[in-house]
Each structure stands twice: as C-alpha cells, then as structure tokens.
Amino acid sequence: MDRQYYLDLAARGVSFPIGTDLVLREHADHAQIVNDGRRLGQVIDEAARRYRTPLAFPLMDLMIEKADLLHLAGVHGVDPDTFHFDTPPDEKLMAKLESNLSSPPGVRLQANIDAIRYIAQETDLIPVGMCIGPFSLMTKLLADPITAVYIAGTGMKPEEDPEVRAVERTLQMALMVVLRSVRLQVDAGAHAVCIAEPAANKAYFSPNQLEAGSDIFERYAIAPNRRIRDLLRMRGADLIFHCCGELTDMMVQRFASLDPAILSLGSSRVLWEDARILPKNVVLYGNLPSKKFYSDEVITLEQVEQKAQELRQKMRQAGHPFILGSECDVLHVPGCEQTIRRKVEVISRGG
Amino acid sequence: MSQMQALCDAIQTGNRNEAKRLTQEAIDAGLNPQDILDKGLVPGMYAIGEKFKRNEAFVPEMLIAARAMKEAMAILEPHLVKAGIQPKYRVVIGTVQGDLHDIGKNLVAMMWKGANFGVIDLGTNVPPDKFVAAAREHDAHIIGLSALLTTTMPAMKETVAKVRAAGLDKVKVMVGGAPITREFADEIGADGFAPDAATAVDVALRLVA
C-alpha cells in the first residue's frame, strides 16, 4: 500500500485500540467463533467499526503459529501451550517441517486466513494480518531460551553448545512457519501484517551484552524479521511491527531499521522521546498502559484521560506521525469488563 | 582472592563450571557446608540481585547466575543435609492458574533458595487448591504467587481468598509479576508484594521476621 496512507491516518488524528478480543468475548460462543473464519471476520469488522478505525486488526493470538509449527513438524498429541523441545530438533524433524510447509493450515490458522478474506472481500476496511515474530515464537518452543540466547551472545557456536543449537534450530523453524503464515495472510488479502515480537526485549537480550558489542540482537531478533519485511515488500504489503516489552533506545532504532509503516511500542517507552530517534515516515502507535486497565486501583479513568491528552499533545509538539492506541491488544479480563471498556473508549473517542 | 570470594564471583558472573569446581574444592577442603552457602553462594546471588535492582544487571545475567547457583547447590545440598542443616523457613511458590509463564517465578525461587529458604516449586498453571494443599502439607511460612498476564490476575485474587478461607492464618501470601502492583496486592489482600526477584528476598524476610 502507499506509505502515505498511514501518515494521512496519523495526520487525521485517528486513534484506536487493538480491541478485537474485547468484542469477541462479548459473544457467548467465542470459543467456536475463533475456528470459524467468516464469523471471526464479522467480529473483526465489528471491532474495527466500534473503535472507528479503517484498519481491521485480527486477534493477537500468539499461539497460532506454534500450533501450526508442531503440526507441520509432526509433533502430535501434545498441548501446544505447554510443549517445549527438550533437545535440539534434529535434521530429520526440520526436514519434515520444511517438506510440509505447503500443507493446508490447521483449523485456527485457516480461520484467521478466512477472516482476512472476509474483511478483504465483504467490507470496506483495510485487512490487516497478524503473526507472532520468529524470535518470540522460538522462545515458546524452549523451556529456558533466555540463558541460551545469552550464551549465544557470548560467541558460543551451535556446534559447541546444545542449548545454542536448540535456539538456532527452533529459530530457523519458527522463521519458516512465520513466513508461511504471512504468505497465506497476504494471499488472503492482507494489505499489512502486524508482526508481534514481544520477546525481543531487555528480558531476553542483556543490554550489558549488547553494549559490549554482541551482535546477538541483530542476528536473532532483527535478521529474521528482515526476511519477513522483504517478503511483504515483494508482495506489496506493509509491515506493522509491535513490541510491548521493555526496550533500549538501540532496540527501538533496530526495529525502525525494518522500515515498518507503523511501530507499536509498550507503555514503558516515552514516545515523544522515541520520536527524536526515529525516521519521520514511521508512524508511532501506542502506548496507553492498557495492561493496567483492568483495575481502577492501578489506573483510574481520569489518569487514562490525562495520559491520552499528554500523549497527543507531546507527540504533536514532537511533530512525529502518531496514532494514539493501546500498548498491546486489550485482553478481556473476567469480572473487569466494564472498567476496561470505559478506559478503552478514551482511545476511540478521539481528541 | 579468597576461595569464597572466588566462588561468589563465579556465581555473580554465571560461570557455572568455575562455581561447581570451587564448591567441590571447598567441600573437599573440609569447609563447613553452611559457610560455603553463606559466604560463597548466597553473597554471589545477593550481589547480582543488588545490581539488578540498580538496573546494572538484567534478567539474562540473573538467570545465568541462578543457573550457576543451582548447579553448585546440587553439589552442596547433600552435604547440607548430611550436616543436618535445614532451611529455617519454607515457601511454596507457583504461577497462578491459567498462566504458563515461569521466568519470574523461577528467578524468585532461586533467590529464595539462595537466601536459604526451603522452596517448594509447584510450577505453572497452579490451581488455588493446590497452593492451599501444598502450604498445609509443608507447613509453609509463605506462599508466593506469580502472574505475567493481566488475564490471570483474577486467579491470583481467587488464590488469596482460598488461602484465607482455608484458615491458614500463619501463612503469608506474597505476589509478584509484570502486571502486578502494590495497589493490586493490597486490593486482593496479599501480605507482601515484590516488584522484582531481588526484592522478593527482602520482603520474604520481613514477612517471616
């Protein structure tokens, strides 16, 4: 899509949360809807209209590609939520995954794809895809990826250490599956794909190690996402990049090097300060602390309003293209529906 | 540099091979196992914890140190048991029901072990009743609840309520995790809140004092 589209959205003062989960959970049969592409598409449509955004964001369900990966690799009879590889996946398993990449998607991924197709064919909204980033997917495949990433950052090679080998092989598998998911979503009509890479942050990459000169962030977090960016470019679709983790300035700058149309950051970042280190053609999105919306003790409606006003004002002063939004997808929290909804409305109310 | 200082440094820098070697050497030299723990291992974890609090060290450095500590402890533990050295306090820890994240919980467990608490780790996705049963079975002084997701915070509230309803009056409940705040801890009636793993030791010691 024309990059100017996103800049114009920002210039028009459009603001919206990523709130599809909230709308989905209002439906009693939400567990069935996520497996039914047409109905899921209708919910995405409903969410986009409620929050007055032309961008139809799907659910940020970061387990879909993990389930797909296990299915393609022939790892059956396990709970995808809890499964971890105990040993580095062997060549045979990786080859099996690769040879199955053209197999039909599983139910949940297929529903996502069909939902995008519904938005593309039956609404006037801009269909947006959604996919976990390869690094974050890798972290879900291993029990203790942080230590292994740190060891790799010391210069340890896969052939020298089984933990590093496990990280590199699962990252390779993750990239294959993410590229497949992105390709399928673009084929279904996604004009942009949001890559959610929440694990590419200070908990997984030591700022001390990076400052000492390690290239581990570049190798593990950025290079695989560059492959995705290149695929999107080739297919004429845009990258929306999301990371709500705690970040250093360097990490934010490296994300911007992927040239996303929109960069979505968590509430730990001061966006008007980030605006100084980012190119002006990258729209900043965020970053109201939506993970805290569940409780009025933690953050009141008035505080959300003040923060929204401050963000709008300071981003205007910074002169950086900006869309006010949530720091992540706003999740339904049982028993807290009303308080969350009131605060989310602050975002979609505009200003 | 003294042997204990070297062990402390090995833990702090996460040099597990050196930590294991020095622990074994200290045992072979006939040092008191309690001294090895108190003067070598614990100060190493404490030092990295303090750096973490000051933002001079980060989760990866904490984990790499915790791993060195764990492996050194595996060598030391039989000798502690043999010498009849038991942890003074017992804690039950787990990630609440519906939440599968364990990094924060593991770090706190390791810090508590380092401070010589007996730790019963129930893992992730732990139902409230399991916390209650484990606290009762092990006569725990503290129950530690971890949650990473806002969506699982109600499970934390439910667990605190179940502990209270079970009449475990002497058991203190501590909560922590990325979305948890002191306000939330107060709201659900927890006895303590720790914003990070290093602080969890201070808070636990305060609660059992």
XYZ file of C-alpha atoms in Angstrom:
560
model
C 0.000 0.000 0.000
C 1.039 3.612 -0.373
C 3.015 4.535 2.718
C 1.313 7.905 2.690
C -1.920 6.168 3.729
C -0.647 5.572 7.271
C 0.864 9.039 7.507
C -2.503 10.504 6.494
C -4.289 8.400 9.111
C -1.952 9.825 11.735
C -2.371 13.357 10.388
C -6.167 12.977 10.645
C -5.808 12.207 14.348
C -7.234 8.720 14.046
C -6.931 6.792 17.302
C -7.963 3.259 18.150
C -7.132 0.371 20.480
C -6.328 -3.145 19.326
C -9.526 -4.405 20.894
C -10.801 -7.372 18.913
C -10.512 -9.717 21.895
C -12.843 -7.489 23.925
C -15.503 -7.655 21.227
C -15.013 -11.379 20.656
C -15.531 -12.163 24.328
C -18.899 -10.425 24.315
C -20.120 -13.338 22.218
C -21.193 -16.317 24.282
C -19.802 -18.742 21.706
C -16.411 -17.031 21.365
C -14.583 -20.373 21.589
C -16.388 -21.524 18.447
C -16.017 -18.207 16.609
C -12.200 -18.374 16.594
C -12.424 -21.514 14.499
C -14.947 -20.097 12.035
C -13.342 -17.713 9.554
C -16.487 -15.935 8.429
C -17.758 -15.298 11.942
C -14.296 -14.292 13.108
C -14.165 -11.846 10.215
C -17.504 -10.420 11.339
C -16.135 -9.905 14.854
C -13.022 -8.164 13.460
C -15.327 -5.984 11.373
C -17.470 -5.249 14.450
C -14.375 -4.295 16.491
C -12.988 -2.007 13.795
C -16.327 -0.193 13.481
C -16.826 0.105 17.217
C -13.382 1.605 17.637
C -13.723 3.708 14.487
C -10.651 2.506 12.659
C -10.328 1.650 8.987
C -7.631 -0.897 9.900
C -9.184 -4.283 10.667
C -6.861 -5.851 13.229
C -7.351 -9.562 13.996
C -6.829 -11.121 17.407
C -3.267 -11.045 18.677
C -3.261 -14.772 19.342
C 0.404 -15.663 19.585
C -0.149 -19.409 19.896
C -1.490 -19.989 16.381
C 1.861 -20.353 14.645
C 3.257 -22.525 17.442
C 0.388 -24.975 16.978
C 0.951 -24.825 13.211
C 4.680 -25.491 13.628
C 4.119 -28.530 15.831
C 1.501 -29.838 13.419
C 3.812 -29.418 10.408
C 6.745 -30.995 12.236
C 4.612 -33.999 13.104
C 4.715 -33.359 16.852
C 1.257 -34.646 17.696
C -0.559 -35.452 20.915
C 0.984 -32.606 22.899
C -0.541 -29.464 24.357
C 0.876 -26.613 22.244
C 0.526 -24.224 25.197
C 2.972 -26.151 27.342
C 5.099 -28.104 24.875
C 8.860 -27.446 24.767
C 11.611 -29.205 22.857
C 13.847 -30.892 25.453
C 16.670 -31.399 22.987
C 17.667 -29.547 19.816
C 15.316 -30.552 16.992
C 17.225 -32.865 14.663
C 17.744 -32.527 10.909
C 15.028 -35.071 10.216
C 12.395 -33.101 12.109
C 13.440 -29.879 10.422
C 13.298 -31.526 7.023
C 9.822 -32.841 7.799
C 8.664 -29.368 8.744
C 10.118 -27.911 5.579
C 8.549 -30.545 3.362
C 5.148 -29.926 4.951
C 5.150 -26.154 4.520
C 2.735 -26.374 1.618
C 0.252 -28.490 3.605
C -3.124 -26.965 4.432
C -3.166 -24.868 7.614
C -4.728 -26.135 10.827
C -8.225 -25.062 11.880
C -7.263 -21.947 13.835
C -4.811 -20.565 11.271
C -7.297 -21.327 8.495
C -9.981 -19.383 10.388
C -7.615 -16.424 10.636
C -6.933 -16.551 6.924
C -10.637 -16.850 6.108
C -11.360 -13.910 8.406
C -8.871 -11.769 6.484
C -10.506 -12.882 3.229
C -13.900 -11.897 4.638
C -12.628 -8.424 5.528
C -10.989 -8.052 2.113
C -13.988 -9.219 0.097
C -17.008 -8.168 2.105
C -16.102 -4.955 3.913
C -14.570 -1.599 3.059
C -11.951 -1.971 5.793
C -8.207 -2.446 5.309
C -7.440 -6.111 6.079
C -4.521 -6.451 8.471
C -2.828 -9.767 9.168
C -1.321 -10.794 12.486
C 1.511 -13.136 13.305
C 3.956 -13.781 16.112
C 7.529 -12.800 15.281
C 10.086 -15.579 14.734
C 12.144 -14.765 17.805
C 9.094 -14.745 20.092
C 7.892 -17.989 18.552
C 11.277 -19.556 19.240
C 11.006 -18.524 22.906
C 7.759 -20.501 23.133
C 9.431 -23.648 21.844
C 12.116 -23.928 24.526
C 11.884 -24.078 28.299
C 14.773 -21.713 29.007
C 15.617 -19.660 25.932
C 16.970 -16.649 27.857
C 20.039 -18.403 29.172
C 20.714 -19.947 25.775
C 20.373 -16.595 23.988
C 22.791 -15.085 26.492
C 25.283 -17.904 25.932
C 24.966 -17.447 22.163
C 25.645 -13.758 22.766
C 28.984 -14.635 24.327
C 30.024 -16.052 20.978
C 29.247 -19.711 21.674
C 28.511 -21.588 18.446
C 25.673 -24.110 17.895
C 28.170 -26.907 17.368
C 29.778 -26.103 20.740
C 26.665 -25.928 22.904
C 23.395 -27.904 22.669
C 21.353 -25.027 24.112
C 22.608 -22.644 21.442
C 21.949 -25.344 18.855
C 18.370 -25.659 20.132
C 17.856 -21.899 19.900
C 19.226 -21.660 16.373
C 17.286 -24.633 15.064
C 13.985 -23.609 16.622
C 14.511 -20.062 15.386
C 15.056 -21.445 11.888
C 11.850 -23.489 12.207
C 9.974 -20.506 13.588
C 11.020 -18.343 10.657
C 9.838 -20.955 8.150
C 6.413 -21.139 9.800
C 6.053 -17.384 10.209
C 6.944 -16.799 6.562
C 4.299 -19.355 5.584
C 1.692 -17.680 7.799
C 2.500 -14.220 6.440
C 2.372 -15.521 2.863
C -1.035 -17.134 3.452
C -2.415 -13.997 5.081
C -1.218 -11.758 2.238
C -2.665 -14.240 -0.270
C -5.983 -13.918 1.559
C -5.920 -10.165 1.074
C -3.985 -8.635 3.996
C -2.655 -5.221 2.960
C -0.408 -5.128 6.010
C 0.736 -7.683 8.551
C 1.358 -6.905 12.194
C 4.356 -8.849 13.442
C 4.169 -9.129 17.217
C 7.622 -9.659 18.628
C 7.103 -9.031 22.355
C 10.029 -11.198 23.463
C 12.625 -9.124 21.614
C 13.301 -7.084 24.713
C 15.584 -6.480 27.696
C 14.453 -9.665 29.448
C 15.810 -11.793 26.615
C 18.729 -9.652 25.464
C 21.039 -8.197 28.081
C 21.717 -4.505 27.391
C 25.127 -5.062 29.027
C 25.981 -7.729 26.496
C 24.764 -5.607 23.591
C 26.699 -2.569 24.794
C 29.805 -4.734 24.975
C 29.443 -5.310 21.242
C 27.466 -8.535 20.869
C 25.547 -8.804 17.590
C 23.024 -11.236 19.085
C 20.047 -8.855 18.873
C 20.764 -8.252 15.210
C 21.170 -11.964 14.461
C 18.235 -13.336 16.452
C 15.675 -10.514 16.566
C 16.279 -8.330 13.533
C 17.632 -10.534 10.723
C 14.654 -12.973 10.729
C 12.221 -10.054 10.710
C 14.100 -8.529 7.802
C 13.250 -11.663 5.844
C 9.574 -11.074 6.653
C 9.833 -7.410 5.710
C 11.388 -8.411 2.373
C 8.589 -10.883 1.697
C 5.959 -8.258 2.498
C 7.690 -5.730 0.240
C 7.837 -8.233 -2.581
C 4.109 -8.824 -2.199
C 3.236 -5.122 -1.923
C 2.107 -5.359 1.691
C 3.253 -3.298 4.656
C 4.922 -4.220 7.903
C 3.370 -3.165 11.185
C 5.839 -4.026 13.917
C 4.794 -4.483 17.530
C 6.884 -4.987 20.638
C 5.436 -4.113 24.036
C 8.431 -5.324 26.025
C 10.981 -3.160 27.818
C 13.486 -1.869 25.296
C 16.666 0.129 24.986
C 16.913 3.000 22.513
C 19.140 0.828 20.368
C 16.453 -1.860 20.172
C 13.846 0.702 19.096
C 16.210 2.005 16.432
C 16.878 -1.505 15.153
C 13.121 -2.127 14.882
C 12.852 1.091 12.882
C 15.577 -0.225 10.563
C 12.975 -2.752 9.393
C 11.163 0.267 7.958
C 7.723 -0.548 9.364
C 4.768 1.572 8.290
C 3.674 1.557 11.935
C 5.800 0.858 15.001
C 3.752 -0.119 18.055
C 5.502 0.092 21.430
C 4.677 -0.686 25.038
C 3.953 1.794 27.793
C 7.497 1.609 29.169
C 8.606 3.798 26.267
C 8.267 7.582 26.199
C 7.029 8.011 22.670
C 7.843 11.686 22.270
C 11.439 10.867 23.188
C 11.463 7.931 20.775
C 10.209 10.314 18.102
C 13.641 12.004 18.216
C 15.455 8.842 17.220
C 13.035 7.520 14.591
C 12.546 8.352 10.915
C 9.550 10.576 10.190
C 7.966 8.080 7.829
C 7.437 5.540 10.630
C 4.093 6.128 12.358
C 4.347 5.564 16.096
C 1.386 3.749 17.615
C 0.504 3.364 21.262
C 1.092 3.353 24.070
C -1.527 3.823 26.770
C -0.936 1.282 29.565
C -3.803 -0.990 28.580
C -2.381 -3.940 30.526
C -3.354 -1.998 33.649
C -6.866 -1.054 32.524
C -8.401 -3.940 34.462
C -8.225 -2.160 37.812
C -9.266 1.310 38.943
C -6.872 0.934 41.853
C -3.992 0.606 39.442
C -5.073 3.258 36.955
C -8.207 5.384 37.056
C -10.265 6.550 34.111
C -9.100 10.108 34.811
C -5.467 9.037 34.682
C -6.066 7.315 31.349
C -7.669 10.508 30.034
C -4.726 12.577 31.259
C -2.208 10.208 29.714
C -4.086 10.240 26.403
C -4.140 14.025 26.394
C -0.456 14.239 27.285
C 0.491 11.777 24.558
C -1.494 13.640 21.912
C -0.071 16.984 22.953
C 3.560 15.915 23.248
C 3.504 13.931 20.031
C 2.060 16.993 18.250
C 4.900 19.051 19.684
C 7.389 16.388 18.595
C 5.983 16.675 15.077
C 6.033 12.917 14.612
C 3.259 10.936 12.879
C 1.327 9.272 15.675
C -1.757 7.175 16.279
C -2.979 7.037 19.862
C -3.650 3.467 20.892
C -3.190 0.678 23.377
C 0.202 -0.705 24.334
C -0.842 -4.177 23.195
C -4.048 -5.965 22.305
C -6.525 -5.191 25.052
C -7.462 -8.506 26.573
C -10.722 -9.414 28.187
C -10.274 -9.921 31.942
C -13.189 -11.752 33.567
C -15.009 -9.539 36.035
C -13.277 -6.359 34.827
C -15.179 -5.840 31.561
C -16.768 -2.502 32.421
C -13.689 -0.802 33.766
C -11.644 -1.916 30.759
C -14.316 -0.798 28.317
C -14.590 2.689 29.839
C -10.843 3.213 29.516
C -10.662 1.801 26.003
C -13.351 4.264 24.958
C -10.982 7.089 25.867
C -8.800 5.970 22.971
C -11.526 5.634 20.384
C -13.212 8.872 21.452
C -10.565 10.874 19.588
C -9.180 14.178 20.716
C 41.400 -13.557 46.382
C 39.925 -15.955 48.928
C 38.264 -19.160 47.822
C 34.847 -17.899 48.988
C 35.311 -14.606 47.161
C 36.191 -16.541 44.019
C 33.048 -18.645 44.439
C 30.981 -15.522 44.991
C 32.405 -14.021 41.784
C 31.775 -17.216 39.826
C 28.107 -17.160 40.860
C 27.770 -13.478 40.135
C 29.199 -13.812 36.639
C 27.285 -17.017 35.963
C 30.434 -19.068 35.440
C 28.848 -22.412 36.271
C 31.899 -24.599 35.684
C 34.004 -22.454 37.977
C 31.186 -22.329 40.566
C 30.916 -26.126 40.590
C 34.683 -26.588 40.744
C 35.110 -24.140 43.629
C 32.186 -25.629 45.544
C 33.633 -29.107 45.218
C 37.077 -27.824 46.203
C 35.657 -26.146 49.290
C 33.853 -29.344 50.307
C 36.982 -31.402 49.695
C 38.963 -28.966 51.816
C 36.564 -29.697 54.686
C 34.891 -26.296 54.869
C 31.585 -26.127 56.709
C 28.763 -26.515 54.128
C 26.818 -23.713 55.804
C 29.839 -21.406 55.381
C 30.128 -22.331 51.711
C 26.482 -21.385 51.298
C 26.603 -18.234 53.425
C 29.999 -16.894 52.365
C 30.217 -18.053 48.751
C 26.926 -18.827 47.061
C 24.466 -16.517 48.804
C 26.642 -13.366 48.559
C 27.081 -14.087 44.835
C 23.320 -14.182 44.220
C 22.824 -11.220 46.535
C 25.379 -9.157 44.613
C 23.768 -9.842 41.224
C 20.351 -9.168 42.775
C 21.509 -5.793 44.005
C 22.868 -4.947 40.564
C 19.502 -5.974 39.110
C 17.711 -3.605 41.477
C 20.002 -0.777 40.352
C 19.436 -1.608 36.655
C 23.078 -2.568 36.295
C 22.224 -6.206 35.587
C 19.294 -7.659 33.680
C 17.230 -10.833 33.575
C 19.732 -12.781 31.434
C 22.549 -12.076 33.902
C 20.263 -13.033 36.792
C 19.344 -16.302 35.105
C 22.882 -17.207 34.211
C 23.894 -16.563 37.831
C 20.894 -18.569 39.067
C 21.955 -21.476 36.903
C 25.470 -21.425 38.327
C 23.946 -21.270 41.803
C 21.607 -24.174 41.080
C 24.413 -26.395 39.822
C 26.674 -25.505 42.755
C 23.765 -26.155 45.135
C 23.269 -29.596 43.629
C 26.800 -30.418 44.787
C 26.417 -28.741 48.156
C 22.902 -29.857 49.118
C 23.725 -33.475 50.126
C 26.419 -32.108 52.423
C 23.988 -29.639 53.993
C 21.526 -32.456 54.597
C 24.280 -34.682 55.992
C 25.297 -31.918 58.368
C 21.684 -31.605 59.498
C 21.385 -28.060 58.149
C 17.768 -27.349 57.315
C 16.293 -24.165 55.910
C 14.654 -22.167 58.677
C 11.653 -21.142 56.576
C 9.607 -22.882 53.901
C 7.917 -21.236 50.937
C 5.505 -22.620 48.376
C 5.700 -20.895 45.009
C 3.896 -21.173 41.682
C 2.411 -19.329 38.740
C -1.345 -18.986 39.154
C -3.955 -20.942 37.251
C -4.231 -20.111 33.563
C -0.729 -18.662 33.361
C 2.113 -20.678 31.873
C 4.930 -18.172 32.375
C 7.698 -19.167 34.702
C 10.727 -16.923 34.248
C 9.853 -14.561 37.104
C 8.705 -17.402 39.315
C 11.930 -19.332 38.705
C 14.053 -16.306 39.491
C 12.252 -15.680 42.769
C 12.535 -19.363 43.686
C 16.266 -19.250 43.033
C 16.730 -16.053 45.029
C 14.808 -17.588 47.928
C 16.885 -20.750 47.771
C 19.951 -18.557 47.805
C 18.665 -16.903 50.964
C 18.305 -20.376 52.495
C 14.544 -20.717 52.282
C 13.207 -24.206 51.634
C 11.390 -23.794 48.326
C 8.545 -25.998 47.141
C 8.021 -25.091 43.492
C 4.597 -26.086 42.187
C 5.330 -24.983 38.617
C 2.920 -23.078 36.385
C -0.854 -23.045 35.908
C -1.383 -23.953 39.561
C -4.997 -24.142 40.813
C -5.770 -22.351 44.111
C -6.487 -25.612 45.933
C -3.050 -26.938 45.077
C -1.403 -23.928 46.740
C -3.527 -24.479 49.834
C -2.766 -28.201 49.976
C 0.976 -27.686 49.486
C 1.147 -24.950 52.125
C -0.619 -27.241 54.558
C 1.497 -30.294 53.688
C 4.820 -28.478 54.012
C 3.774 -26.227 56.893
C 4.818 -23.262 54.762
C 5.579 -19.826 56.108
C 4.946 -18.106 52.794
C 3.014 -18.737 49.584
C 4.428 -16.919 46.561
C 2.081 -16.261 43.632
C 3.308 -15.197 40.220
C 1.368 -13.973 37.173
C 2.513 -12.446 33.922
C -0.829 -11.962 32.238
C -3.451 -9.429 33.248
C -5.993 -12.034 32.276
C -4.804 -14.372 35.019
C -4.749 -11.812 37.795
C -8.270 -12.765 38.924
C -6.839 -16.238 39.580
C -4.357 -14.603 41.940
C -7.212 -12.926 43.794
C -9.060 -16.226 43.970
C -5.991 -17.990 45.334
C -5.530 -15.437 48.113
C -9.211 -15.822 49.000
C -8.862 -19.624 49.094
C -5.817 -19.408 51.380
C -7.723 -17.155 53.757
C -10.815 -19.354 53.622
C -8.690 -22.410 54.382
C -7.768 -20.855 57.707
C -4.027 -20.836 57.028
C -3.730 -17.796 59.248
C 0.001 -18.016 59.838
C 0.840 -18.305 56.147
C 1.813 -15.034 54.494
C 0.964 -14.547 50.830
C 3.367 -12.713 48.534
C 2.542 -11.713 44.987
C 4.570 -10.518 42.020
C 4.818 -10.467 38.235
C 4.996 -7.915 35.446
C 1.446 -6.534 35.693
C 1.211 -6.720 39.489
C 1.342 -3.519 41.524
C 1.352 -2.761 45.213
C -2.184 -1.379 44.813
C -3.379 -4.645 43.335
C -1.620 -6.639 46.077
C -3.402 -4.562 48.713
C -6.704 -4.830 46.859
C -6.648 -8.632 46.902
C -5.418 -8.860 50.480
C -1.873 -10.154 49.882
C 0.603 -9.675 52.705
C 3.524 -8.729 50.525
C 4.422 -7.533 47.055
C 7.810 -7.668 45.357
C 8.426 -5.716 42.149
C 11.412 -7.900 41.259
C 13.185 -11.116 42.221
C 15.885 -9.449 44.272
C 13.379 -7.538 46.370
C 11.440 -10.758 46.939
C 14.099 -11.881 49.402
C 13.873 -8.693 51.476
C 10.080 -8.839 51.511
C 10.027 -12.529 52.479
C 12.492 -11.995 55.309
C 10.377 -9.095 56.556
C 7.222 -11.212 56.470
C 8.700 -14.087 58.464
C 10.553 -11.901 60.986
